[in-house]
Amino acid sequence: MKFGYFNDENKEYVITRPDTPYPWINYLGSQAYFSLLSNTAGGYSFYKDASKLRITRYRYNNIPHDVGGKYYYLFEDGEYWSPTWAPVKRELDKYECRHGLGYSKITGEYNDINTEILYFVPENANCEIHRLKIKNNSNRKRSLKLFSFIEFCLWNAFDDMTNFQRNFSTGEVEVEGATIYHKTEYRERRNHYAFFTVNSEIDGFDTDRESFMGLYNGFHEPAVVKNGQSSNSLANGWSPIASHSINMDLEAGEEKSFIFQLGFIENKKAEKWSAPGIINKTKAYQLMRDFDNDKKVDKAFRELKDSWESLLDNYQLKSGDEKLDRMVSIWNQYQCMVTYNLSRSASYFESGISRGMGFRDSNQDLIGIVHMIPERARQRILDLAATQFEDGSAYHQFEPLNKKGNDAIGSGFNDDPLWLILGTASYLKETGDFDFLNQKVPFNNGKEAVLFDHLKASFMYIVNNRGPHDLPLIGHADWNDCLNLSCFSDKPGESFQVLSNKEDSQAESVMIAGMFITFAPDFIEICRQRGEEELAREAQNYVEEMKEAIKKHGVDENWFLRAYDYYGKKVGSVENEEGQLYIEPQGFCIMGGIGLEDGLARTVLDSVKDRLDTDYGLVLVDPTYKSYHIELGEISSYPPGYKENGGIFCHNNPWIMIAETMIGRGDQAFEYYKKIAPAYLEEISEVHKTEPYVYAQMIAGRDAATHGEAKNSWLTGTAAWNFAAITQWILGIRADFNSLKIDPCIPKNWDGFEVKRVFRGDIFKIKVNNPEHVSKGVREVKVDGTRINGNLLPVYQDGREHDVEVIMG
Ligand code: BGC
Ligand code: NOJ
C-alpha cells in the first residue's frame, strides 16, 4: 500500500495522507542550521550540534507520536484546525506534503480555506523560513485568525529534559514588535539567542507556554487558540515559546502570504548588549531584512533548488527503470548528503544527544558525497585524522562543535583506523589531489604529522595488533559494534559500547582482516604515487601474510569465519550452534580478492544466498542467537531477527552485492539491490513503515515477528554503501587514482544505460550498450568517436563534454 507518490520532475516525494505508518520526515539545512520536519510539521531545529545548541524542543517517545513542531493554527467562528493536520488533527478536505531536497511544502484545505506552508533553510543563512500562503477558495468573505507556535529548547537538549529544578527558573524572552527573542542564559555565559518573527503586524503574542496552552491541555487544544485570543504573556522561567496571532479578512478568492522566520544569532562577547538587559539585535534585524518579502524568499528558494540541481548533476542515470533512476539520480544522493552532514546524531531514531560523529561512520559517509562536495570531504578527513592517536588507533567518536575526540567512549574499536584509508582514498580518486597527503595534521597528542603519516599509522596499527592466528585483534569490537568479544557484561544497564573488562583479550576479527586486504591496495598505490616504493613492498608483504592467515585460519567449510572469541573459540562456524554464518567477512574477504580464482568466492556467495537471503534482504547472521551469550555481548542482547542479531542490515547487503559483481553475477547483485532499495518498497509501505525515499539501517529479519518492518531510517552508512554498490560496481562507473573506470556488472536482460558523470571537471556522457546481453565485460570504448585501449577514461580536465560509447560483450 502506498501513502503517496514520487514526483521525479520536481524531485519530490508527495505524501497524500497524513497518517503515514511512521512520521515521514525531511531535513532542512545542510551547513550549520538544521531542522527536522515530519509530514505533519513535527520536528525540531538546532545549530550545528543537536545536543548542545538545540533551538526548539522535541519530545521523543511521546504519546501521541510526533507532537511538537512548527505549528500553525487557524481559527474561524469558534472552530479551529491545523493546516498540517497535526496537532489538531481535524480532518482536512485536502492534505498534501511534498518533501523536496532541503524543503517541504505542506498544504491543507479546510472549509475552502487553503493553506500552503513552505518550510526551508536558505543557503548560508542561520534561519528557517516558513512561508505561509492562505487563500480563500469560497465565494464569500472570511474572517480568520492565524496563530503560530514554536517551543524553545533551553539549548542543551539533555539538560533541557532533565534539570527541571533549575530550568523552570531560567527562561527569559524579549518581545519587540512582531519578534519574539529567546535569550535564556544570555545574561551569563551564552553569546547566542534565537528569534521568531513574521513580516507583518501582529494582533497578539504569547511567550509563556502554559499561558498559551493551558496547563492541562495538549498541543491539539491550546487555550489561546480555542478562545481565538492571544494572551500577550511574557515567560519568566517555565517554558518559553513563541506564538503570534494575526487577524485577517480574506475576500472571496483572495490570497495572503506571511513569512515567518526562526533565526539563530551569535554575538561577540563585547557586543552582547545594546542597553543594560537588552540584547543587541543588530544582526537579527539584518537577518530579518534578508527574507522579509516574497521576492527575497522566492529568490532564496530558487537558489536552494539550483544548488541541489548542480550537486546532483554530477551523477545522473537513465536506465529505463524509473525506480532505479530516482534512487540513483535523486534520493540516494540526497540521503548521502544528509547522513554526511549529521553523521548519526539527529533523526527520529537518534535523539541528537547520545552520539557525536563516528570515526568509522564519517569515513564511510564520504564515499557517498565526495563526488558532490570534495572540498567538504577534505575538511572532514582532516578533522577525523586530528583525533587519531599516534599508534594509529582512533577516538571512536568526535564532537562536531569542538572537534575533539569523545572521552566517554574512547578508542579500542580496531576497525576504525582502516576506514580513514577508505575515506582518504575515495577523496584522492575523485580529485587527484595527491598534495593533500602532505597536509599537516597533528596526531591527537599534538605530535606533528602530515596526512600520509596517518594513513601509514592506520595500516600499521592492524599489522602491529595481530593475535594468535595472525588475524587482527578485534579490540572492543569492529564494524559490528555489537560483537563485543572483550566485554563480559552481567550487570543490567552496563553499556556494551563502553565496557571492556577483558583487557588481556586476544579475540580476533576475520572481518578486519578482510577490510585490511580490501583497502591495502589503495594504501599501496598511495605509497607508490609518493615514490615510497619500499614501504609499498613492505605493505604488500603484510597483505600476503594476512591473506595466508585468512586462508589458513579464517575459512570454515563453505564460508569465512567471523572471529575468534576471548577463549580462542570460533565464531561464525558450523561448529557453533547459533551464529554459524555472518555476512560481514563474506563481503570483505571477497572484495579483498580471496577466492576469486579457486571458486571459493562462488561457494561462499552461494552459502550466503542459501542461508541469509529472505524476501526483504540478507540477514546479518544465521541462525540468530536465542539466548544471551556473555562472551559475545550486545549482539545476543537483541531478540532474534532484530538489529545485529539477524536483522537485515542494509549497510552490509551492498558488500555482498559488490562481491557478486566481482564474480560477474550481475543478476544476483541487482536482485539484492532491489530488495532493500526504498523506492522498490513503496508499494509495501504498510509493512516497511519508514520513508519510501530513504534507506533504513535495519529491516526486521526472518526470525522477527515483524519481518520486513524497517527502523532507523535516514542516518546510516547504508546510504553511502548502496550508492557505491549501484554506481561503482553494478553500473560500474568508478573513480580510480588516475582515471575513470568503466566496468559494469548488470542483469543480462538490460540493453544498456546512460550515465552523466562529472569527473575532475570533465563531463562524461556515457552510453553503455549491451547487445549480447552479458552481465560483465567491456568490448569497446570510444571517447568522442575515437576508440581507446581498455576501459579507463583519460582525465582531460578541460571542463568539456565528452561522449563515451561503451559496448559490453
Ligand atoms: C546498536 C548499533 C550501534 C551502536 C553504537 C548499538 O546499540 O545496535 O547498531 O552501532 O549501538 O551506538
Ligand atoms: C551502527 C553504527 O553507527 C555503526 O558504526 C556500526 O558499524 C553499525 N551500527 C553496526 O553495528
Coordinates of C-alpha atoms in Angstrom, one line a residue, residues 191-463:
N191 CA 26.6 34.6 23.5
H192 CA 23.7 33.5 21.3
Y193 CA 19.9 33.8 21.1
A194 CA 17.1 32.8 18.8
F195 CA 14.2 34.8 17.5
F196 CA 10.9 34.0 15.8
T197 CA 9.3 36.7 13.7
V198 CA 6.8 37.4 11.0
N199 CA 6.8 40.1 8.3
S200 CA 3.5 41.6 9.2
E201 CA 1.8 43.5 12.0
I202 CA 0.6 41.2 14.7
D203 CA -2.5 41.3 16.9
G204 CA -1.1 39.5 19.8
F205 CA 1.6 37.1 21.0
D206 CA 2.5 34.6 23.7
T207 CA 5.8 33.6 25.0
D208 CA 4.8 31.5 28.1
R209 CA 3.8 28.0 27.2
E210 CA 1.2 27.5 29.9
S211 CA -0.5 30.8 29.2
F212 CA -0.8 29.7 25.6
M213 CA -1.7 26.1 26.1
G214 CA -3.4 25.9 29.5
L215 CA -1.7 23.7 32.0
Y216 CA -3.8 20.6 31.3
N217 CA -4.2 21.0 27.6
G218 CA -2.3 19.3 24.8
F219 CA -0.9 20.8 21.5
H220 CA -4.2 20.0 19.9
E221 CA -6.3 22.3 22.1
P222 CA -4.3 25.4 23.2
A223 CA -6.4 27.6 25.3
V224 CA -5.4 30.7 23.3
V225 CA -6.4 29.1 20.0
K226 CA -9.7 27.8 21.5
N227 CA -10.6 31.3 22.7
G228 CA -9.3 32.9 19.5
Q229 CA -7.3 35.4 21.6
S230 CA -3.6 35.7 22.4
S231 CA -2.8 36.5 26.0
N232 CA 0.4 38.6 25.4
S233 CA 2.1 36.5 28.0
L234 CA 5.8 37.1 28.9
A235 CA 7.7 34.0 30.0
N236 CA 9.5 34.2 33.3
G237 CA 11.1 30.8 33.7
W238 CA 9.0 27.7 33.0
S239 CA 8.8 27.1 29.2
P240 CA 9.4 29.9 26.8
I241 CA 7.6 29.6 23.5
A242 CA 6.9 31.9 20.6
S243 CA 3.4 32.4 19.2
H244 CA 2.0 35.2 17.1
S245 CA -1.6 35.9 16.3
I246 CA -2.8 37.7 13.2
N247 CA -6.4 38.6 12.4
M248 CA -7.3 38.8 8.8
D249 CA -10.2 39.2 6.4
L250 CA -10.0 37.4 3.1
E251 CA -12.3 38.4 0.3
A252 CA -13.6 35.6 -2.0
G253 CA -10.6 34.3 -4.0
E254 CA -8.1 36.4 -2.0
E255 CA -4.7 35.1 -1.1
K256 CA -2.3 36.4 1.5
S257 CA 1.3 35.5 2.3
F258 CA 3.1 35.6 5.6
I259 CA 6.8 35.0 6.1
F260 CA 7.7 33.5 9.4
Q261 CA 11.3 33.2 10.3
L262 CA 13.1 31.4 13.1
G263 CA 16.7 32.6 13.4
F264 CA 19.8 32.0 15.4
I265 CA 22.3 34.8 16.2
E266 CA 25.7 34.7 17.8
N267 CA 27.2 37.9 19.1
K268 CA 30.7 38.7 20.1
K269 CA 31.1 38.9 23.9
A270 CA 31.8 42.6 23.8
E271 CA 28.8 43.2 21.6
K272 CA 26.2 41.3 23.5
W273 CA 24.0 44.2 24.8
S274 CA 22.5 47.3 23.3
A275 CA 21.4 48.6 26.7
P276 CA 21.5 47.0 30.2
G277 CA 19.5 43.8 29.9
I278 CA 18.5 44.5 26.3
I279 CA 20.2 42.1 23.8
N280 CA 22.0 43.5 20.8
K281 CA 19.6 42.8 17.9
T282 CA 21.6 44.3 15.0
K283 CA 22.4 41.0 13.4
A284 CA 18.9 39.8 13.9
Y285 CA 17.5 42.9 12.1
Q286 CA 19.8 42.2 9.2
L287 CA 18.8 38.5 9.0
M288 CA 15.1 39.6 9.1
R289 CA 15.6 42.1 6.3
D290 CA 17.2 39.4 4.1
F291 CA 13.9 37.5 3.9
D292 CA 11.2 40.0 4.6
N293 CA 9.2 39.8 1.4
D294 CA 8.1 37.2 -1.1
K295 CA 10.6 38.3 -3.8
K296 CA 13.5 37.7 -1.4
V297 CA 12.1 34.4 -0.3
D298 CA 11.4 33.2 -3.9
K299 CA 15.0 34.1 -4.7
A300 CA 16.4 32.2 -1.8
F301 CA 14.2 29.2 -2.6
R302 CA 15.4 29.2 -6.2
E303 CA 19.0 29.4 -5.0
L304 CA 18.4 26.3 -2.8
K305 CA 16.8 24.4 -5.7
D306 CA 19.6 25.4 -8.1
S307 CA 22.2 24.4 -5.6
W308 CA 20.7 20.9 -5.3
E309 CA 20.4 20.6 -9.1
S310 CA 24.0 21.3 -9.6
L311 CA 25.1 18.9 -6.8
L312 CA 23.1 16.0 -8.2
D313 CA 24.2 16.8 -11.7
N314 CA 27.5 15.2 -11.0
Y315 CA 25.9 11.7 -11.3
Q316 CA 22.7 11.3 -13.3
L317 CA 21.4 8.0 -14.6
K318 CA 18.9 7.0 -17.3
S319 CA 18.3 3.3 -17.2
G320 CA 14.7 2.9 -18.3
D321 CA 13.8 1.7 -14.7
E322 CA 12.2 4.7 -13.1
K323 CA 12.7 3.3 -9.6
L324 CA 16.4 2.8 -10.2
D325 CA 16.8 6.2 -11.8
R326 CA 15.1 8.1 -8.9
M327 CA 17.2 6.2 -6.3
V328 CA 20.5 6.9 -8.1
S329 CA 19.9 10.3 -9.5
I330 CA 18.0 11.8 -6.6
W331 CA 17.2 10.2 -3.3
N332 CA 20.2 8.1 -2.6
Q333 CA 22.5 11.0 -3.2
Y334 CA 20.3 13.2 -1.1
Q335 CA 20.4 10.8 1.8
C336 CA 24.1 10.5 1.5
M337 CA 24.4 14.3 1.9
V338 CA 22.1 14.4 5.0
T339 CA 23.9 11.4 6.5
Y340 CA 27.3 13.1 5.9
N341 CA 26.0 16.3 7.5
L342 CA 24.6 14.8 10.6
S343 CA 26.5 11.5 11.0
R344 CA 24.3 9.5 13.4
S345 CA 23.2 12.4 15.6
A346 CA 19.7 13.6 14.9
S347 CA 16.8 11.6 13.3
Y348 CA 13.6 10.2 14.5
F349 CA 15.5 7.3 15.9
E350 CA 18.6 9.2 17.1
S351 CA 17.8 11.6 19.8
G352 CA 20.6 14.1 18.9
I353 CA 22.2 13.7 22.3
S354 CA 23.6 10.2 22.6
R355 CA 26.2 10.2 19.8
G356 CA 28.7 12.5 18.3
M357 CA 30.2 11.9 14.9
G358 CA 31.6 8.4 14.5
F359 CA 35.1 7.9 13.1
R360 CA 34.2 4.9 11.1
D361 CA 30.7 6.2 10.2
S362 CA 32.0 9.6 9.0
N363 CA 34.7 8.0 6.9
Q364 CA 32.2 5.7 5.2
D365 CA 29.8 8.6 4.6
L366 CA 32.5 10.2 2.5
I367 CA 32.1 7.7 -0.3
G368 CA 28.6 8.9 -0.9
I369 CA 29.3 12.6 -1.2
V370 CA 32.9 13.1 -2.4
H371 CA 31.7 13.4 -6.0
M372 CA 29.4 16.3 -4.9
I373 CA 31.4 18.2 -2.3
P374 CA 35.1 17.2 -2.4
E375 CA 36.1 20.3 -0.5
R376 CA 34.0 19.5 2.5
A377 CA 35.1 15.9 2.3
R378 CA 38.7 17.1 2.5
Q379 CA 38.0 19.1 5.7
R380 CA 36.2 16.2 7.3
I381 CA 39.1 13.9 6.6
L382 CA 41.4 16.4 8.4
D383 CA 39.0 16.7 11.3
L384 CA 38.9 13.0 11.7
A385 CA 42.6 12.5 11.3
A386 CA 43.2 15.0 14.1
T387 CA 41.5 12.7 16.5
Q388 CA 43.8 9.8 15.7
F389 CA 46.3 8.5 18.2
E390 CA 50.0 8.2 17.2
D391 CA 49.8 4.4 17.2
G392 CA 47.0 4.6 14.6
S393 CA 44.1 3.8 16.8
A394 CA 41.4 6.4 16.9
Y395 CA 38.8 8.0 19.1
H396 CA 35.6 6.2 18.2
Q397 CA 33.6 9.4 18.0
F398 CA 34.3 13.1 17.8
E399 CA 32.3 16.1 18.8
P400 CA 31.5 18.4 15.9
L401 CA 31.5 21.7 17.9
N402 CA 34.9 21.4 19.4
K403 CA 36.3 18.8 17.0
K404 CA 37.7 16.8 19.9
G405 CA 37.5 13.0 20.5
N406 CA 34.8 11.8 22.8
D407 CA 36.3 10.6 26.0
A408 CA 33.2 8.9 27.2
I409 CA 33.6 6.2 24.5
G410 CA 37.3 6.4 24.0
S411 CA 39.0 4.2 21.4
G412 CA 39.5 0.5 21.0
F413 CA 37.3 -0.3 18.1
N414 CA 40.0 -1.9 16.0
D415 CA 38.4 -1.4 12.6
D416 CA 38.3 2.3 13.0
P417 CA 41.8 3.1 11.6
L418 CA 41.2 1.4 8.3
W419 CA 38.2 3.5 7.4
L420 CA 40.5 6.5 7.2
I421 CA 42.3 4.8 4.3
L422 CA 38.9 4.2 2.6
G423 CA 37.8 7.8 3.1
T424 CA 41.1 9.4 2.0
A425 CA 41.5 7.1 -1.0
S426 CA 38.0 8.0 -2.2
Y427 CA 38.9 11.7 -2.0
L428 CA 42.1 11.2 -3.9
K429 CA 40.5 9.1 -6.5
E430 CA 37.8 11.7 -7.0
T431 CA 40.1 14.7 -7.2
G432 CA 43.6 13.5 -8.0
D433 CA 44.7 16.0 -5.3
F434 CA 47.7 14.0 -4.1
D435 CA 49.2 17.1 -2.5
F436 CA 46.6 16.6 0.2
L437 CA 48.7 13.8 1.6
N438 CA 51.3 16.5 2.6
Q439 CA 48.7 18.5 4.5
K440 CA 49.9 19.0 8.1
V441 CA 47.5 17.4 10.6
P442 CA 48.8 16.5 14.1
F443 CA 48.0 13.4 16.0
N444 CA 45.8 13.6 19.0
N445 CA 48.7 14.1 21.3
G446 CA 49.8 17.2 19.3
K447 CA 52.7 15.4 17.6
E448 CA 53.3 17.0 14.2
A449 CA 52.4 14.8 11.2
V450 CA 51.2 15.0 7.6
L451 CA 48.1 13.2 6.4
F452 CA 50.1 10.4 4.9
D453 CA 51.6 9.6 8.3
H454 CA 48.0 9.0 9.5
L455 CA 47.3 6.5 6.7
K456 CA 50.5 4.7 7.5
A457 CA 49.7 4.7 11.2
S458 CA 46.3 3.2 10.3
F459 CA 47.8 0.5 8.2
M460 CA 50.5 -0.4 10.7
Y461 CA 48.0 -0.4 13.6
I462 CA 46.5 -3.5 12.1
V463 CA 49.8 -5.1 11.3

